[in-house]
Short mmCIF file of C-alpha atoms and ligand atoms in Angstrom, two decimals:
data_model
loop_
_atom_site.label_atom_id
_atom_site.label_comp_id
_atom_site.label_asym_id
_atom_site.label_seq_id
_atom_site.Cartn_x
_atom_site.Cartn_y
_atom_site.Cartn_z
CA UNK A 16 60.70 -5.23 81.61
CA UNK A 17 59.99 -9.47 82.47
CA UNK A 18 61.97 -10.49 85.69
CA UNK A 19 64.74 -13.49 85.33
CA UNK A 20 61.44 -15.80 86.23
CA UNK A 21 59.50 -14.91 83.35
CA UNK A 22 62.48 -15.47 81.43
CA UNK A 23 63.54 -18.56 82.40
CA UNK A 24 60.28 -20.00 82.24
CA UNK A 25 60.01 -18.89 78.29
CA UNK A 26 64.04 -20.00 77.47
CA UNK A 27 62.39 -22.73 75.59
CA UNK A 28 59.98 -20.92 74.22
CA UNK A 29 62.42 -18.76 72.73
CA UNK A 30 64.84 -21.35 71.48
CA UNK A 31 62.26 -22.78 69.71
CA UNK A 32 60.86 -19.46 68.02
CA UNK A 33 57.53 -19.79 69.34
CA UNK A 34 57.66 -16.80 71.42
CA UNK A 35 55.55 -14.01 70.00
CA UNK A 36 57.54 -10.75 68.65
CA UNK A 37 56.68 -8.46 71.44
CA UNK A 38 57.59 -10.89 74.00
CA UNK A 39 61.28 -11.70 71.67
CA UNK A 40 62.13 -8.07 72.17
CA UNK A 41 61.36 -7.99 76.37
CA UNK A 42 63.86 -10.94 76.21
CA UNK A 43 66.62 -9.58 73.99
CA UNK A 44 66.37 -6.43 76.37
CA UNK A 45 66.20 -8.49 79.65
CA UNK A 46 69.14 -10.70 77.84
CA UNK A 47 71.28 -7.16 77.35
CA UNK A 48 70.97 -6.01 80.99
CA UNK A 49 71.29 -9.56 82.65
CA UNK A 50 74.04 -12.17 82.47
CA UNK A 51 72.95 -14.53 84.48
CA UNK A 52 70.22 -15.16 81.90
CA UNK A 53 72.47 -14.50 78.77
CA UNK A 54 74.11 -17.46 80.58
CA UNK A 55 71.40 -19.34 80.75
CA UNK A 56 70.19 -19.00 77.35
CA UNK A 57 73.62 -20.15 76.24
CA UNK A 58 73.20 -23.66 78.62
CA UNK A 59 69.97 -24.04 77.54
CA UNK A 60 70.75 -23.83 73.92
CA UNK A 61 73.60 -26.35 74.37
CA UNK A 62 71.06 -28.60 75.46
CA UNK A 63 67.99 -28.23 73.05
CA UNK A 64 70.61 -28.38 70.44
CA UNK A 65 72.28 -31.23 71.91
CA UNK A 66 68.03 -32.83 72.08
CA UNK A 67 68.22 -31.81 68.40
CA UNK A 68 70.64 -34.20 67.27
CA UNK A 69 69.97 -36.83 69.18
CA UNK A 70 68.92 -39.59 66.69
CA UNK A 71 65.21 -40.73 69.15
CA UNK A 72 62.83 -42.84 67.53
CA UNK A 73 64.65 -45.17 64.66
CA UNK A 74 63.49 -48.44 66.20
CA UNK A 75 59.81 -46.98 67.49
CA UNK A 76 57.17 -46.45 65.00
CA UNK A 77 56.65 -42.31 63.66
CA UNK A 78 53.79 -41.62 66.10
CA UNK A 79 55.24 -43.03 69.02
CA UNK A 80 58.66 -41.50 68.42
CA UNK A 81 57.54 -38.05 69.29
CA UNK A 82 55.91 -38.73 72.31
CA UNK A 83 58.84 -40.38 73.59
CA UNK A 84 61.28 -37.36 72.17
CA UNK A 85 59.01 -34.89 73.96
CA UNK A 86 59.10 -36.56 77.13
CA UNK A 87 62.49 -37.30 77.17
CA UNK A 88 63.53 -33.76 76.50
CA UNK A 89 61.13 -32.92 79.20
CA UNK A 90 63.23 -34.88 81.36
CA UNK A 91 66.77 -33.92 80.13
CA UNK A 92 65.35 -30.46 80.73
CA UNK A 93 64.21 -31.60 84.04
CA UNK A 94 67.76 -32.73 85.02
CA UNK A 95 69.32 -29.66 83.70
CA UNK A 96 66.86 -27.38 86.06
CA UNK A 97 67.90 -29.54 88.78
CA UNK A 98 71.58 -29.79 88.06
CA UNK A 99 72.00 -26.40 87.34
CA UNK A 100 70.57 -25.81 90.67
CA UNK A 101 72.40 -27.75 92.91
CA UNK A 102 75.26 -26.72 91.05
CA UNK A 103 76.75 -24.32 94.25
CA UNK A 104 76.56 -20.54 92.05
ZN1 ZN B 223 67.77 -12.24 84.09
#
């Protein structure tokens, strides 16, 4: 069984289906038993599926425009963490 950690640190992972099929099914168990990071999961999707839409990159050329949508989610994600934490739970 992964810990809330180990979790946490692959939500991304996850959301993004690049989490191997083993690892998919620790999660989906961890996410049964714990609702703090079904929670999670649900914020974090909000957010990568807010990142999604977000129209980044019209007025940069292609191969800058993912750079700067990678970092930028990096950030948003950043905030979140922080946010989130500070948050008083
Ligand atoms: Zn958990």
């Amino acid at each position: 069984m992964i810990t809330c950690e180990e979790f946490t640190n692959r939500v991304t992972a996850y959301l993004e289906g690049s989490v191997p099929r083993g690892e998919r099914i620790g999660m989906w168990l961890h996410l049964m038993l714990c609702h703090h990071c079904r929670r999670y999961l649900r914020q974090m999707k909000e957010v990568v599926d807010l990142l999604h839409d977000v129209p980044l990159g019209d007025k940069t050329p292609t191969e800058e425009s993912s750079t700067a949508d990678e970092s930028t989610k990096q950030q948003l994600l950043e905030q979140f963490r922080k946010s989130r934490g500070s948050s008083g739970e």
